[in-house]
PDB file of C-alpha atoms in Angstrom:
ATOM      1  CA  UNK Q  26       0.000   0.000   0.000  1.00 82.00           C
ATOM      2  CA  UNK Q  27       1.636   3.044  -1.021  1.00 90.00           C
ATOM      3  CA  UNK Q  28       0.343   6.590   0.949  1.00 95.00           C
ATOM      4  CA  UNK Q  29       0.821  10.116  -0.379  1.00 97.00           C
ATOM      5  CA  UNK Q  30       0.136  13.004   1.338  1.00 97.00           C
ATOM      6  CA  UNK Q  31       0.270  16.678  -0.550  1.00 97.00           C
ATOM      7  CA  UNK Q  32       1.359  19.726   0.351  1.00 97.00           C
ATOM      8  CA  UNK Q  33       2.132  23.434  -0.856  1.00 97.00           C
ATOM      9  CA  UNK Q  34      -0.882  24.694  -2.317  1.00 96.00           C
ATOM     10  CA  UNK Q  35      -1.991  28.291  -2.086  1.00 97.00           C
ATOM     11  CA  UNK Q  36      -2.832  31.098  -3.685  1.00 97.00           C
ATOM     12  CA  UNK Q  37      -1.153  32.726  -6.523  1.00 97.00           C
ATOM     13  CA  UNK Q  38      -1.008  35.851  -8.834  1.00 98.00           C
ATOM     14  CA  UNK Q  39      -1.353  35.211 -12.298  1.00 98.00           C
ATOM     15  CA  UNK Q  40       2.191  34.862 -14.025  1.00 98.00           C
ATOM     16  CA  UNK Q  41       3.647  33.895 -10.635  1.00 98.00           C
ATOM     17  CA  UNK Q  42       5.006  30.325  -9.741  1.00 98.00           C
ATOM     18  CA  UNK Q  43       3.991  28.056  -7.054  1.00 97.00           C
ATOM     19  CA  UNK Q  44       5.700  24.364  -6.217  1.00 98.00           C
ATOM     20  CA  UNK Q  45       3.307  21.712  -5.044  1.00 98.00           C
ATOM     21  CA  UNK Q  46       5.004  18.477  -3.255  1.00 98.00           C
ATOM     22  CA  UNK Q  47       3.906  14.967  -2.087  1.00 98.00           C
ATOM     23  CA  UNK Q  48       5.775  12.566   0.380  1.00 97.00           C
ATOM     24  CA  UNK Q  49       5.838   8.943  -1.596  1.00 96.00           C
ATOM     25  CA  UNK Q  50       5.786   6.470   1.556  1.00 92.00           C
ATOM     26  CA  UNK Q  51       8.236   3.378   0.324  1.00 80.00           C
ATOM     27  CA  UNK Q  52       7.077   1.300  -2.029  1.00 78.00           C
ATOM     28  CA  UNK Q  53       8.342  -1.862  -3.813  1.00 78.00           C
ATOM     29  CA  UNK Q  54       7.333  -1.216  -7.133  1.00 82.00           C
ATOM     30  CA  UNK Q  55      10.092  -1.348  -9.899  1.00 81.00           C
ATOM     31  CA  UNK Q  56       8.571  -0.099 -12.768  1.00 86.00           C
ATOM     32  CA  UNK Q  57       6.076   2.746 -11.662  1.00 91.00           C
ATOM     33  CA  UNK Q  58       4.289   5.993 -12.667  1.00 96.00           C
ATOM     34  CA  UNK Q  59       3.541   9.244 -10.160  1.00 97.00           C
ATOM     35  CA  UNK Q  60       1.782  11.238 -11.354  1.00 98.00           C
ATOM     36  CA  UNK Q  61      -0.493  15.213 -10.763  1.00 98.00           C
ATOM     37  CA  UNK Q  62      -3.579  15.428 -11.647  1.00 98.00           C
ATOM     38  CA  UNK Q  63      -6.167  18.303 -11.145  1.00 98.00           C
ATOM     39  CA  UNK Q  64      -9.738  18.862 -10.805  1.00 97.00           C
ATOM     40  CA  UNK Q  65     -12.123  21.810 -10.863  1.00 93.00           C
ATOM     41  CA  UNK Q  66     -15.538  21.658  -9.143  1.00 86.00           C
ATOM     42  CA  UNK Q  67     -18.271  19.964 -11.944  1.00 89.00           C
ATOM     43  CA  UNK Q  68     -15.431  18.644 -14.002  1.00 94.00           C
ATOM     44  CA  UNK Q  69     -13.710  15.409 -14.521  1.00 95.00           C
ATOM     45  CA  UNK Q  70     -10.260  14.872 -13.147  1.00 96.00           C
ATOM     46  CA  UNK Q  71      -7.760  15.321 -15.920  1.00 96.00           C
ATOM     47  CA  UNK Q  72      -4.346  14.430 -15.943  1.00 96.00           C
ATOM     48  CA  UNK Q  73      -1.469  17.212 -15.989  1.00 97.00           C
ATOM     49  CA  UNK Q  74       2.166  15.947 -15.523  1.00 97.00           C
ATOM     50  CA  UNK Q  75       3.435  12.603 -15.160  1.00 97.00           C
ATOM     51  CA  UNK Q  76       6.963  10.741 -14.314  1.00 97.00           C
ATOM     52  CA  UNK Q  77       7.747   7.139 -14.520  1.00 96.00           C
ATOM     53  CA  UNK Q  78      10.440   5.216 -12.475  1.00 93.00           C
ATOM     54  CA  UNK Q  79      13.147   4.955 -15.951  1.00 92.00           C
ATOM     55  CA  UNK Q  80      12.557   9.062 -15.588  1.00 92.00           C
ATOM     56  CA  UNK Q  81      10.301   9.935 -18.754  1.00 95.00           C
ATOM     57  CA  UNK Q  82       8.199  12.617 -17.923  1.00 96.00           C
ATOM     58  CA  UNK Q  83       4.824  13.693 -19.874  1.00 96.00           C
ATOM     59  CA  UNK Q  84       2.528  16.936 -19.982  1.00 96.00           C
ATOM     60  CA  UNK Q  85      -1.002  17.397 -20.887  1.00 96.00           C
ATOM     61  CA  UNK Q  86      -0.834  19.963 -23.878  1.00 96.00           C
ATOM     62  CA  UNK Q  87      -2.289  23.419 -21.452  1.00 95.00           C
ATOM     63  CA  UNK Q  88       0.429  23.291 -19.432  1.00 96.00           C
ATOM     64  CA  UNK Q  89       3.622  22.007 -21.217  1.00 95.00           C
ATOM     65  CA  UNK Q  90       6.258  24.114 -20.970  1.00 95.00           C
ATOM     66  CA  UNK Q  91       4.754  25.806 -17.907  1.00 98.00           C
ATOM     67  CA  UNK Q  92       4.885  22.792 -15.157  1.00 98.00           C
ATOM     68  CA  UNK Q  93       7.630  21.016 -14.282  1.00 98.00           C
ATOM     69  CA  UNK Q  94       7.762  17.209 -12.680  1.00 98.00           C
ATOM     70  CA  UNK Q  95      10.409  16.222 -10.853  1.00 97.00           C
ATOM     71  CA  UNK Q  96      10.994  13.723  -7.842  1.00 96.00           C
ATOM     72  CA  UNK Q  97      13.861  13.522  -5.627  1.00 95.00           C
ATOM     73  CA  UNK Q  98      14.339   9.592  -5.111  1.00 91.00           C
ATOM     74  CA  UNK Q  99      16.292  10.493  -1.575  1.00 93.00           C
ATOM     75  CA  UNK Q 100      13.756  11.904  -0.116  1.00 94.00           C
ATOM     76  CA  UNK Q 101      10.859   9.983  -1.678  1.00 94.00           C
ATOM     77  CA  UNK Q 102       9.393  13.334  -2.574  1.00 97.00           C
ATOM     78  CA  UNK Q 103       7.360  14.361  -5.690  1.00 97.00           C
ATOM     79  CA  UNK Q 104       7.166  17.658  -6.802  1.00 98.00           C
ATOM     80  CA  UNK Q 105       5.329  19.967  -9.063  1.00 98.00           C
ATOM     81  CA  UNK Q 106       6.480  23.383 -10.159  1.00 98.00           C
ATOM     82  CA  UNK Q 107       3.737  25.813 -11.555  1.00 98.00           C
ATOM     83  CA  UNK Q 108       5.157  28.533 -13.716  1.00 98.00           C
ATOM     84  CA  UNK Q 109       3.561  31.559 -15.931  1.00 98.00           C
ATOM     85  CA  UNK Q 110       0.323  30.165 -13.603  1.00 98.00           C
ATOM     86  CA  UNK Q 111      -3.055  31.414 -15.313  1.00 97.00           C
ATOM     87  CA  UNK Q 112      -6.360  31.596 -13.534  1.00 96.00           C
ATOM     88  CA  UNK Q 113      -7.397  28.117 -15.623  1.00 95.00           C
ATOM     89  CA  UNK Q 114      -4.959  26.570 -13.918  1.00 97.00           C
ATOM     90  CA  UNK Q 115      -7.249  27.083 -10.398  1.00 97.00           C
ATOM     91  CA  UNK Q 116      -8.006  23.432  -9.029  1.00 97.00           C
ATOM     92  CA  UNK Q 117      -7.668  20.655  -6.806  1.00 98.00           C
ATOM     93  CA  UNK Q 118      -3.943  18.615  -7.233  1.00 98.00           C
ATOM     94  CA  UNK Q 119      -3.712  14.595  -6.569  1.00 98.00           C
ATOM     95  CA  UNK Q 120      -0.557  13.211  -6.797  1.00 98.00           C
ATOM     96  CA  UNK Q 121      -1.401   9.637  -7.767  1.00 97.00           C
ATOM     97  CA  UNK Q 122       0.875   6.167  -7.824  1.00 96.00           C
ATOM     98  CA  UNK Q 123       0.321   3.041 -10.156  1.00 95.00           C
ATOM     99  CA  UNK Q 124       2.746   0.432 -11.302  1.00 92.00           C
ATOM    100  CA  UNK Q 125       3.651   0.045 -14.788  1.00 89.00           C
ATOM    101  CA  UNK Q 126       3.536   3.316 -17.051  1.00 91.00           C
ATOM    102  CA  UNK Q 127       2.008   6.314 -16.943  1.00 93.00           C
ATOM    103  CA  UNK Q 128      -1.975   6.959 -18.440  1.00 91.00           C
ATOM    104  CA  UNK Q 129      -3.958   9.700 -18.305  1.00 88.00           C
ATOM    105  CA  UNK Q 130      -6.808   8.299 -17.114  1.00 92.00           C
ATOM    106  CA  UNK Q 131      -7.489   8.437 -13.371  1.00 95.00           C
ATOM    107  CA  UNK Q 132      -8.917   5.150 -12.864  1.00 95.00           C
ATOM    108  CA  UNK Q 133      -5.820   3.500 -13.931  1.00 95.00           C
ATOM    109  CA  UNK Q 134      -3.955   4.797 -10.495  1.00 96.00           C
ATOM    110  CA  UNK Q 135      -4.063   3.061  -7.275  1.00 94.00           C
ATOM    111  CA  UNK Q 136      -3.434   5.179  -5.165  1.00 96.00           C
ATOM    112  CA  UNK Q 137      -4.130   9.001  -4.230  1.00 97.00           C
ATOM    113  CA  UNK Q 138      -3.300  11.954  -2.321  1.00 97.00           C
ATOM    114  CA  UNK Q 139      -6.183  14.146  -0.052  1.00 97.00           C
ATOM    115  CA  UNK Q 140      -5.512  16.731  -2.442  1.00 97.00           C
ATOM    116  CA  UNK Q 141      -4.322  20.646  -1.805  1.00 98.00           C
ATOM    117  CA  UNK Q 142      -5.902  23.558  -3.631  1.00 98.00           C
ATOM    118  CA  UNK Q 143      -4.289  26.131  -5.660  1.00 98.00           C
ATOM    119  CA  UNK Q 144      -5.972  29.447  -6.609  1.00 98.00           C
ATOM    120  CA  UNK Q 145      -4.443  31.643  -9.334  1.00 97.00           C
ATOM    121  CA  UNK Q 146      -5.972  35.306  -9.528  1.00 96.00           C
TER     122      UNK Q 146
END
């Protein structure tokens, strides 16, 4: 059972940056995807960034180039870096865990975080 727990949401000004992280508890998978996903009141979950365990990253089209993925194996920490933020980018964050490779599709992940908000004005 693998937890994840969320942290640095907030509240940002549009065009400002803001770096979201979630603590991985240890896990045995080899292969593996962790992923950020985001969801707005009345709309589906959709995927935004994900990383797998070889180190490929992916981006949902609205925010490549903005967001940044990254996870720091020592520390069993996954991050999120929000750059350029624009109000669309207002929402819940999940960091989510599944073995095997990364999908966009939520079902697909095992495991979840509680969530933090951000809010972009």
């Amino acid at each position: 059972h693998v937890q994840l727990v969320e942290s640095g949401g907030g509240s940002v000004q549009a065009g400002g940056s803001l770096t979201l992280s979630c603590a991985v508890s240890d896990h045995s998978f080899t292969t593996y995807c962790l992923a950020w996903f985001r969801q707005d009141p009345g709309k589906e979950r959709e995927g935004v960034a994900g990383l797998t365990s070889d180190g490929r990253t992916t981006y949902a089209a609205p925010v490549k180039d903005r967001f940044t993925i990254s996870y720091d194996k020592t520390k069993n920490v996954l991050f999120l870096t929000i750059s350029s933020a624009r109000p669309s980018d207002t929402a819940m964050y999940y960091c989510a865990a599944r073995r095997w490779q990364c999908t966009v599709v939520p079902s697909d992940f095992d495991y979840w975080g509680q969530g933090t908000q951000v809010t972009v004005s």
